[in-house]
XYZ file of C-alpha atoms in Angstrom:
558
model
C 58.026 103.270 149.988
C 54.392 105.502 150.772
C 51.300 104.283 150.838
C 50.917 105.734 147.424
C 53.697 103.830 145.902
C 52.599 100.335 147.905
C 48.749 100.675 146.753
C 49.868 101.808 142.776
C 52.141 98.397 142.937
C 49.564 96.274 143.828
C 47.292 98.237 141.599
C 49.633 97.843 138.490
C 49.840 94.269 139.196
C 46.725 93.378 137.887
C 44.942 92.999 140.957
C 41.231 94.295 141.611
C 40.022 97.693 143.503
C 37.245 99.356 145.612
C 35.489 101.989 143.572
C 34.269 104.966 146.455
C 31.384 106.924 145.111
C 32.221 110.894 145.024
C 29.090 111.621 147.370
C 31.059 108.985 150.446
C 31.604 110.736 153.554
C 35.368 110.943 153.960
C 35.464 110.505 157.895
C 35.019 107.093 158.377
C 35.880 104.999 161.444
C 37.400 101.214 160.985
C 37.795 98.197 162.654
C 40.529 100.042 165.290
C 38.442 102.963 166.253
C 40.156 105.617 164.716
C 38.709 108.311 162.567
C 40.404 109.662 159.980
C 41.182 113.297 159.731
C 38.730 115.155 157.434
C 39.458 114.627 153.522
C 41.348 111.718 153.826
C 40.591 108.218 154.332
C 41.393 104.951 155.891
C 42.093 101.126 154.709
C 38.877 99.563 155.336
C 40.231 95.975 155.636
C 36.502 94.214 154.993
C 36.979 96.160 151.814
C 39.346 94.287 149.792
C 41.832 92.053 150.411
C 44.978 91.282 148.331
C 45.656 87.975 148.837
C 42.135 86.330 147.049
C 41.699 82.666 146.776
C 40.371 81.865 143.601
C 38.066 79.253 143.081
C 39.888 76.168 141.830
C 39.026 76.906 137.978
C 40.238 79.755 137.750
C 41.735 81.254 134.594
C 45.351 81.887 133.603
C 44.599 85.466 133.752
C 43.462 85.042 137.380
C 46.285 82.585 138.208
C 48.626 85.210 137.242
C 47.068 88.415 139.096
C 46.788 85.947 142.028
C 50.477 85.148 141.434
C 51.525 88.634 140.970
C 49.605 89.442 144.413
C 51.377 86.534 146.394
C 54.367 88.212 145.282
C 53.877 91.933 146.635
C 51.862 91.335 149.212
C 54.790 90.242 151.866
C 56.311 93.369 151.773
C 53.258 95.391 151.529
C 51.940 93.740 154.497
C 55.076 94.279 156.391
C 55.069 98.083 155.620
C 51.252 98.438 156.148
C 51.626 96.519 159.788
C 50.317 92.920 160.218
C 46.619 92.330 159.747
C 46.115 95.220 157.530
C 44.540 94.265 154.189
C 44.824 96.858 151.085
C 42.360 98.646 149.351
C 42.488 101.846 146.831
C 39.062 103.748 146.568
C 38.622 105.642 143.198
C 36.533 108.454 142.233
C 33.947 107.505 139.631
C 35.153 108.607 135.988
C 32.458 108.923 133.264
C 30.935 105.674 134.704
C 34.062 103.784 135.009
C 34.191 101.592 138.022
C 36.581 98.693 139.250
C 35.165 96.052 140.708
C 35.270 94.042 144.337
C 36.135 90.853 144.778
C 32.669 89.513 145.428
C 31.500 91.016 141.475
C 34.839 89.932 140.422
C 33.498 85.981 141.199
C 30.494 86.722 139.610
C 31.493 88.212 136.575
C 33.655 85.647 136.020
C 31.522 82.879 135.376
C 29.895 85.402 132.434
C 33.439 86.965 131.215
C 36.092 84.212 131.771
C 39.509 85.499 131.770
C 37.838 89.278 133.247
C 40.171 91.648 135.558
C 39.403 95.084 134.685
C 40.947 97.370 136.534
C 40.372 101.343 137.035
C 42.978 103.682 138.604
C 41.649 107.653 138.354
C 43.140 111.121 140.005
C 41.640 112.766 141.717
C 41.566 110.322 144.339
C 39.052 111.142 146.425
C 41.251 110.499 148.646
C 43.898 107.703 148.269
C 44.536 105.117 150.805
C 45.343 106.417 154.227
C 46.320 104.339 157.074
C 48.020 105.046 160.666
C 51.690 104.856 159.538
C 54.996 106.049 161.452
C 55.474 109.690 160.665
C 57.926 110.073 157.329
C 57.891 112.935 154.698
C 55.218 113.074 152.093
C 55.817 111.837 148.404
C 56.290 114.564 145.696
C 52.823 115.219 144.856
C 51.202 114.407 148.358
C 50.822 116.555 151.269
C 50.857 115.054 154.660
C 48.018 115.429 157.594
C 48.689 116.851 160.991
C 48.116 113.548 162.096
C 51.460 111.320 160.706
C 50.286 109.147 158.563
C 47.638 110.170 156.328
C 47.865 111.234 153.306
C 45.777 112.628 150.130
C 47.171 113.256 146.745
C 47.751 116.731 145.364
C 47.878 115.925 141.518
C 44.705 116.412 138.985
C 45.858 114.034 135.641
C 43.053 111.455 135.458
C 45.004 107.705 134.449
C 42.602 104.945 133.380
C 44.563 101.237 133.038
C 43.586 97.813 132.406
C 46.146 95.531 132.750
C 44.093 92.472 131.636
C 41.735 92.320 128.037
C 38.521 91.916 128.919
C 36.147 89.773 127.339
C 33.224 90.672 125.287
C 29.857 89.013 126.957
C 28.962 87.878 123.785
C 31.386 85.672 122.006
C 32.243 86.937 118.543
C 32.137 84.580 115.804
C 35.727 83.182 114.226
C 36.196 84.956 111.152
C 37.377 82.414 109.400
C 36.159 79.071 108.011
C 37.654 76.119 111.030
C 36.429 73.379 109.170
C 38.458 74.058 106.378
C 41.793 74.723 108.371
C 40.978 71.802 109.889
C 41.069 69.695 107.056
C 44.354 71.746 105.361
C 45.811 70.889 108.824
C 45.083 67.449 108.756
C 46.515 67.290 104.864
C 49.826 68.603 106.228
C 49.808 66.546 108.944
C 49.641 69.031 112.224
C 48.214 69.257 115.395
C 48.698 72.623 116.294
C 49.140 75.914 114.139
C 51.259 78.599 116.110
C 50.861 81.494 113.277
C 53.172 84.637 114.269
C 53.711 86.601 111.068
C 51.528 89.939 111.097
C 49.284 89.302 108.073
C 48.264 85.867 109.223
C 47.456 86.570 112.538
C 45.513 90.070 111.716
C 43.345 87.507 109.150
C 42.896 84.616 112.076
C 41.953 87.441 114.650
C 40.299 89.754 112.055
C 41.411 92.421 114.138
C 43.304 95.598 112.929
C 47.159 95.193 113.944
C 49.034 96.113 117.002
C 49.547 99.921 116.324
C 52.614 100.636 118.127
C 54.095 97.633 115.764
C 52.483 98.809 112.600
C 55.434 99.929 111.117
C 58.746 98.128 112.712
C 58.892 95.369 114.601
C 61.872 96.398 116.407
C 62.107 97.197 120.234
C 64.948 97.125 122.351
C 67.226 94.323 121.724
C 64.399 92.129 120.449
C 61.224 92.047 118.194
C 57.260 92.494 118.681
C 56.148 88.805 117.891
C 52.456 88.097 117.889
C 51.144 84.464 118.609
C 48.073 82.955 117.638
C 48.004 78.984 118.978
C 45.118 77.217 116.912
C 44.513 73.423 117.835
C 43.238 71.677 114.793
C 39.969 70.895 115.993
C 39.668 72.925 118.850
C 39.180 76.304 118.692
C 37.470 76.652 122.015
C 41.161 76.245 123.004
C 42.762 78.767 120.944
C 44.977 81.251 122.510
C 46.327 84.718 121.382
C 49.803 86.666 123.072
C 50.724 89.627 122.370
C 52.694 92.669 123.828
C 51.653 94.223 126.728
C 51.221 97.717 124.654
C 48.252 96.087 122.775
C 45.978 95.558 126.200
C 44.372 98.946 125.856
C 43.673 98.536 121.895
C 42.438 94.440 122.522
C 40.387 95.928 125.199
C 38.935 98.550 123.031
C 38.081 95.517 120.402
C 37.680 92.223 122.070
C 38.883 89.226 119.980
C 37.527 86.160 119.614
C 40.090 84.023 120.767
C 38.690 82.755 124.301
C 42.297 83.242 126.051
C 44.269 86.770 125.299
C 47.863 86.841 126.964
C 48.780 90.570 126.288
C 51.705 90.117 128.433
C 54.857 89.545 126.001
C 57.732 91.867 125.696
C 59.914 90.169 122.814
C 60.345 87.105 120.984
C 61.470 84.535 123.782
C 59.252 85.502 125.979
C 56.257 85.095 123.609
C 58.249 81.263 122.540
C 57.772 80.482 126.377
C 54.276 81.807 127.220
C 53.231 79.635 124.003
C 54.567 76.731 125.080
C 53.087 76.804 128.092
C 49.876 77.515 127.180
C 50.273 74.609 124.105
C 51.149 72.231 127.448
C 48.277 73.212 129.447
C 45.490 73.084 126.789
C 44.956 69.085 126.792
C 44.802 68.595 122.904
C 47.289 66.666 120.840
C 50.697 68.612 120.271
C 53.027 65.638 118.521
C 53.278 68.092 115.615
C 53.188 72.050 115.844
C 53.263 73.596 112.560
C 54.924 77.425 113.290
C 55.729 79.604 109.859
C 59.013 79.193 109.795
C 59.758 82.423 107.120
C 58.505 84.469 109.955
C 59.825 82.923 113.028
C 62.757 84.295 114.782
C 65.317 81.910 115.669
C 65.495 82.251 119.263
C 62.092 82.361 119.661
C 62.151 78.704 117.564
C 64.656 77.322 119.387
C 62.917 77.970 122.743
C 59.683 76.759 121.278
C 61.202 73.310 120.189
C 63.340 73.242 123.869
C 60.221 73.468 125.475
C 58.448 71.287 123.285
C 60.977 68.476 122.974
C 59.170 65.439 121.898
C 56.681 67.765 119.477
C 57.899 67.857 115.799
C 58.055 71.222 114.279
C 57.035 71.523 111.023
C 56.025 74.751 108.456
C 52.804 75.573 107.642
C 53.174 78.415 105.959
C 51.317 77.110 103.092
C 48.591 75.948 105.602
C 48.035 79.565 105.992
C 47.783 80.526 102.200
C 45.612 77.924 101.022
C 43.370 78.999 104.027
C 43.494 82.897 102.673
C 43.403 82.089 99.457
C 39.669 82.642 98.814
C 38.523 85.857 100.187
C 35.503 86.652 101.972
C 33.618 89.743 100.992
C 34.461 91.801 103.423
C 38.190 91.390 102.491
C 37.365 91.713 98.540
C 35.394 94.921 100.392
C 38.794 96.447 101.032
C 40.702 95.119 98.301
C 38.337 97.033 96.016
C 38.357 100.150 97.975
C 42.126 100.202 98.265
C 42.601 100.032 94.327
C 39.950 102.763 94.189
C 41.620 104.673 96.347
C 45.166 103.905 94.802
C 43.922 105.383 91.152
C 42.422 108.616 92.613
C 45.314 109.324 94.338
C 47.477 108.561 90.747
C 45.238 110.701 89.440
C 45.482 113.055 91.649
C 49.399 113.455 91.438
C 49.389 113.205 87.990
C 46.750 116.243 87.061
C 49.263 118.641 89.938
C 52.495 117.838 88.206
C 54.043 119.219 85.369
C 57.157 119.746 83.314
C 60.130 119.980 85.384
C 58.739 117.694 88.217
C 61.606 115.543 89.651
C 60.679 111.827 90.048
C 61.333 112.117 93.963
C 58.721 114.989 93.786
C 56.136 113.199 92.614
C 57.420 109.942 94.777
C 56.938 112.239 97.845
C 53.432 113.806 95.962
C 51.802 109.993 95.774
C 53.063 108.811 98.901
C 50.664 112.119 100.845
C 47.910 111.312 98.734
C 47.360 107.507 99.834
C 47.995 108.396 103.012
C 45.109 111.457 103.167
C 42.944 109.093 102.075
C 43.541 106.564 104.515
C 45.722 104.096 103.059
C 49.340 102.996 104.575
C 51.902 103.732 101.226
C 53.877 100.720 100.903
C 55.673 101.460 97.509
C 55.854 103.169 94.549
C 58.113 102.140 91.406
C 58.336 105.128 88.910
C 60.093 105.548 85.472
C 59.684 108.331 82.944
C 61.302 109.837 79.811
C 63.177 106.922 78.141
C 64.549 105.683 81.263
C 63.705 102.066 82.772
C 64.827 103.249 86.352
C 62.220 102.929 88.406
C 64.014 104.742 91.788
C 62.741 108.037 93.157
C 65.356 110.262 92.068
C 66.724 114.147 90.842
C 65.505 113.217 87.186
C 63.071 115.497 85.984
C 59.477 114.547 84.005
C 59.766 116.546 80.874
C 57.026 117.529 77.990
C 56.881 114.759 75.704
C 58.230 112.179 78.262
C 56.070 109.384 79.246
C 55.539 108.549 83.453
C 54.923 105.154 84.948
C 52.883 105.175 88.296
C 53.249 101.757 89.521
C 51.995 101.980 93.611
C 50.628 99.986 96.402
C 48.517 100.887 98.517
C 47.497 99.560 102.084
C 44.000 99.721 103.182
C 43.421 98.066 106.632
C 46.282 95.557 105.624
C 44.745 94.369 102.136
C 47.026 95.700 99.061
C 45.834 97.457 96.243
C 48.457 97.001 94.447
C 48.024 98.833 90.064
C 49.905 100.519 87.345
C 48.778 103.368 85.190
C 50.482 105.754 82.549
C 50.768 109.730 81.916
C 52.305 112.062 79.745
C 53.278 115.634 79.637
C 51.659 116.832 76.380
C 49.265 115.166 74.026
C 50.088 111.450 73.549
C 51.533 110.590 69.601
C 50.285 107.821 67.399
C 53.013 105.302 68.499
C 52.400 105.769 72.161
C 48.982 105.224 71.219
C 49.851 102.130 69.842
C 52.642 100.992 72.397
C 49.794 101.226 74.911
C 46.955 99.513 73.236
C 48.986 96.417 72.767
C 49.187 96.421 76.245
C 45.701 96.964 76.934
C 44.898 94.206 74.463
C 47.130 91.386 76.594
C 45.130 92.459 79.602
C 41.894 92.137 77.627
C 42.670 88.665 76.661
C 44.032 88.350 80.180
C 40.932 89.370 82.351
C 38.525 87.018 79.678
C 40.033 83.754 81.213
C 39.260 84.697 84.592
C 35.973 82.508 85.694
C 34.828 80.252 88.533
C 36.088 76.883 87.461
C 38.591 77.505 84.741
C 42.291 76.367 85.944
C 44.526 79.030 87.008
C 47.149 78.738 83.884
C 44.614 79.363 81.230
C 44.904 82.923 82.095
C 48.738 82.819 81.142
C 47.818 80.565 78.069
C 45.738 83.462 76.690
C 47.943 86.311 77.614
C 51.012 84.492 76.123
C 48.963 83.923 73.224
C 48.272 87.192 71.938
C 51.726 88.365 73.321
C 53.375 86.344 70.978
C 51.353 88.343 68.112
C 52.413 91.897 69.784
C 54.945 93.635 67.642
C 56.679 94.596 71.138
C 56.980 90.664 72.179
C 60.516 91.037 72.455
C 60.391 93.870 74.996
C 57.277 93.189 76.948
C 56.666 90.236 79.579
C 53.620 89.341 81.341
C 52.523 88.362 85.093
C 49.691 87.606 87.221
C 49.770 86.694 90.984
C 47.820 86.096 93.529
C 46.749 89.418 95.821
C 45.341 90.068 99.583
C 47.264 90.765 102.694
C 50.493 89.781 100.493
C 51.976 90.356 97.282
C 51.923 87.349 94.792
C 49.826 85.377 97.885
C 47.919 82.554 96.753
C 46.890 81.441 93.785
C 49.865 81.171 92.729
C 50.103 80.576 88.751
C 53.253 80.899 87.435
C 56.949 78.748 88.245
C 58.636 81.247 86.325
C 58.242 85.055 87.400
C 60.519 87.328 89.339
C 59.431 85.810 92.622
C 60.566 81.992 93.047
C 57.753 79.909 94.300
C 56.302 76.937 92.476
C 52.535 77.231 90.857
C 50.006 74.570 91.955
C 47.607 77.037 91.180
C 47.890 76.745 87.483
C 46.738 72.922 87.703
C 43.969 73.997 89.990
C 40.414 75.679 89.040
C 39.600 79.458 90.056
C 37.315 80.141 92.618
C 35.302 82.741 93.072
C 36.450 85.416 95.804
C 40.105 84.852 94.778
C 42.066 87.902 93.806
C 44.624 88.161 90.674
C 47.190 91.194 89.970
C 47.868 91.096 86.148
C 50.452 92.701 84.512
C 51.813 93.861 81.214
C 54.997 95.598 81.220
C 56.918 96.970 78.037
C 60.307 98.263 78.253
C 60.802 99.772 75.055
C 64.347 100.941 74.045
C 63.361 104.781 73.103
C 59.622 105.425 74.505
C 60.307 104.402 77.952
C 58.719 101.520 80.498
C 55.114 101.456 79.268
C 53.100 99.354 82.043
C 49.292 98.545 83.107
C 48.346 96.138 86.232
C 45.044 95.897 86.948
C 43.452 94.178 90.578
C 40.510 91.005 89.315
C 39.044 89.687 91.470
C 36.899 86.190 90.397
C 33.326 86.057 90.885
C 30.258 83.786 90.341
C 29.683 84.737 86.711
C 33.388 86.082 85.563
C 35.514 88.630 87.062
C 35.280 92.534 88.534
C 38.611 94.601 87.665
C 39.033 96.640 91.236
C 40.313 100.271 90.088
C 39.550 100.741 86.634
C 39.803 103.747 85.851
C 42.186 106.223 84.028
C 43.396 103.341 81.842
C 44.513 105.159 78.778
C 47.236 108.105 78.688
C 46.859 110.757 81.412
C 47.872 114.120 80.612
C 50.343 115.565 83.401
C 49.979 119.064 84.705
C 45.961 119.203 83.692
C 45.260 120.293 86.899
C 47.841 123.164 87.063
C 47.127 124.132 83.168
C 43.181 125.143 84.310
């Protein structure tokens, strides 16, 4: 191993360095008396020192860099020669410094939980110390005088290995009193949430983006893990992979202790426990979402954590969500605005001879150019009831169902709208104003206060009166970071769940997907859903527009 290689391992572990301003001079005597040839540089050993003793309080973060350190500094020491302490110097890069160990110590007592750490080429130089005489490293060229050595590369590498913490703490996002209570309901001591949508809404933090998509890595699974103490949050704790500590960095959480240090699912289980055993608060009964915990990752929870009950509190979760604040009915509404322009858009560039996978493929670019993630799209047209992209073509006359949601900084805008190629006829008309009238009567029974099943009381009310009742069915759920979330109104849709909601009364900032949906044996699947969100006074539809029939190939006709 070179110096290079022994100075980047302890840098990589975590550990702090030595900034050296640009304007240093480069031939600096030490301790020993000898100078260093000119454009290189020697370990200063007053400089830094690997092996720090932390004060006695330190933080987990600073147990584990001093950890790490305990570990590599035996057989750095023994390459580096006895009584030779390490130390990188950096160039300065747009400002960016690391830090000694004396502004470590002070810093900490502002930024608990702080190791930043800097590592930037050039190098001006690296570490150089008297060494026996061996060939230089790839990228290194070595000085007359064995032993010293300056690198020859040019990429500039900035890493932190460790989130920093904001100076000012951020406010929780979310309302603690009230999980608090829900947690004492249900009977728990400690939340441990781990599915992505819950712990993006206890963070409020945008999701880890190398995990956006898949979950999948290696042979095991991104897990996130968000440890709330009922009670406590002042003891809260967030881990999560090590390929988030550059975005948490960017954006600080809230959460006073971030463990970006997890590779997979057990690992995650045992840094949890641990940190659930070291936090002092009451942990008889840990309530984990159990939909959305991983099996080994349970089972190593509950061996660590043998006399602790584990219990779900999944539920917990939704009744806590369940009333949105306005920022989240912020994007709610802007991702059902942005879900009908881009219908419209596909709609007005399509015309006869379109295949459904065409215009699958069409909707799925314009969410996306306008900033939402596509999540789905179900799409029938002509007299079909399919709703899979496939080789079927839309044809002039034929009728087209745009059912889509859309993503928008994890919130779902999730709405249905029609089209046709060719002027609509009387009895499409017709087929489509009954459904507009169930939605009507629908959207009236939202208010503050009323209880959640009046909406279905009205809507099954004047369904009953439709001429289609046989072929047409309505639905309303509950919308946010999930589909048919909380409230939760109906026992009887195509998702199982029960519907506590219906006994309950609305509140305003909760968000309701209602549905019509005709399937009628020769016009085709005939559909509106509409995003309403409950206010002070009534309700808001999110995404109104282009409610009637929308004529396909408008666009390409001008």
């Amino acid at each position: 191993m070179n110096t290079r290689a022994v100075c980047g391992a302890l840098i990589m572990s975590g550990l702090v360095a030595v900034a050296a301003p640009s304007n240093l001079s480069l031939a600096q005597s030490t301790d020993t008396g000898v100078s260093a040839p000119k454009g290189y540089r020697r370990i200063r050993p007053q400089e830094c020192h690997a092996k720090y003793e932390y004060e006695p309080d330190e933080t987990p973060v600073l147990a584990s860099a001093r950890r790490k350190a305990s570990a590599l500094w035996q057989p750095a020491r023994s390459y580096l020669g006895a009584g030779v302490t390490w130390a990188a110097f950096l160039g300065e890069t747009n400002g960016s410094l690391a830090f000694s160990r004396s502004r470590l110590r002070r810093s900490r007592k502002r930024q608990p939980a702080f190791v930043n750490l800097h590592w930037s080429s050039p190098i001006s130089p690296l570490v150089g110390t008297p060494l026996p005489t061996h060939n230089a490293a790839p990228g290194e060229t070595q000085s007359p005088e064995a032993g010293w050595f300056k690198p020859a590369a040019t990429e500039v590498l900035i890493m932190q290995e460790h989130v920093s913490r904001p100076t000012e703490p951020r406010a929780i996002p979310f309302d603690t009193a009230k999980l608090d209570s829900l947690m004492e309901a249900a009977g728990l001591d400690i939340l441990v949430a781990t599915s992505k949508h819950n712990v993006q809404y206890l963070l409020d933090a945008e999701r880890a983006i190398f995990f956006d998509y898949m979950d999948a890595l290696g042979v095991t699974r991104y897990l996130p893990v968000l440890i709330y103490p009922k009670g406590a949050p002042d003891k809260a704790a967030y881990i999560g992979h090590r390929l988030e500590t550059h975005q948490r960095t960017v954006a600080p959480l809230w959460v006073p202790q971030v463990r970006t240090e997890g590779n997979g699912s057990l690992d995650a289980a045992s840094l949890a426990a641990g940190l659930i055993k070291s936090a002092g608060v009451p942990m008889k009964r840990i309530g984990v979402e159990m939909p959305f915990m991983p099996m080994d990752a349970g089972k190593a929870l509950s061996d660590a954590l043998p006399d602790s009950e584990i219990k779900d509190a999944l539920l917990v979760l939704e009744r806590l969500r369940a009333v949105k604040s306005p920022a989240e009915l912020a994007k709610l509404k802007k991702a059902s605005e942005l879900v009908i322009e881009s219908m419209d858009e596909v709609i007005a560039n399509h015309g006869p001879g379109t295949t459904k996978q065409q215009l699958f493929d069409a909707l799925r670019i314009a969410e996306v150019k306008r900033g939402l993630t596509f999540e789905y799209c179900l799409l029938a047209c002509g007299a079909s009831h399919n709703r899979a992209p496939s080789a079927q073509r839309w044809e002039t006359g034929d009728v087209l169902s745009l059912d889509s949601g859309g993503n928008y900084h994890g919130y779902i805008g999730d709405l249905a709208r029609m089209a046709v190629l060719g002027e609509p006829d009387s009895e499409l008309k017709d087929l489509l104003a009954e459904i507009e009238a169930i939605q009507r009567v629908a959207f009236a029974a939202v208010r503050p206060g009323a209880m959640g099943g009046e909406i279905y009381a009205a809507a099954e009310k004047r369904l009953a009166q439709s001429s289609q009742h046989d072929c047409t069915d309505f639905l309303a759920h509950g919308m946010g970071l999930v589909t048919h979330e909380a409230p939760r109104l109906t026992a009887n849709g195509p998702i199982p769940y029960d519907d506590p909601d219906a006994r309950r009364p609305l509140e305003p900032g909760m968000v309701v997907s209602i549905e019509t949906t005709m399937k009628h044996p020769r016009r085709g699947f005939i559909k509106l859903e509409d995003t309403v969100a409950v206010t002070a006074t009534g309700y808001e539809i999110f995404g109104e527009g282009s409610r009637g029939w929308n004529i396909g190939g408008s666009a390409v006709a001008r």
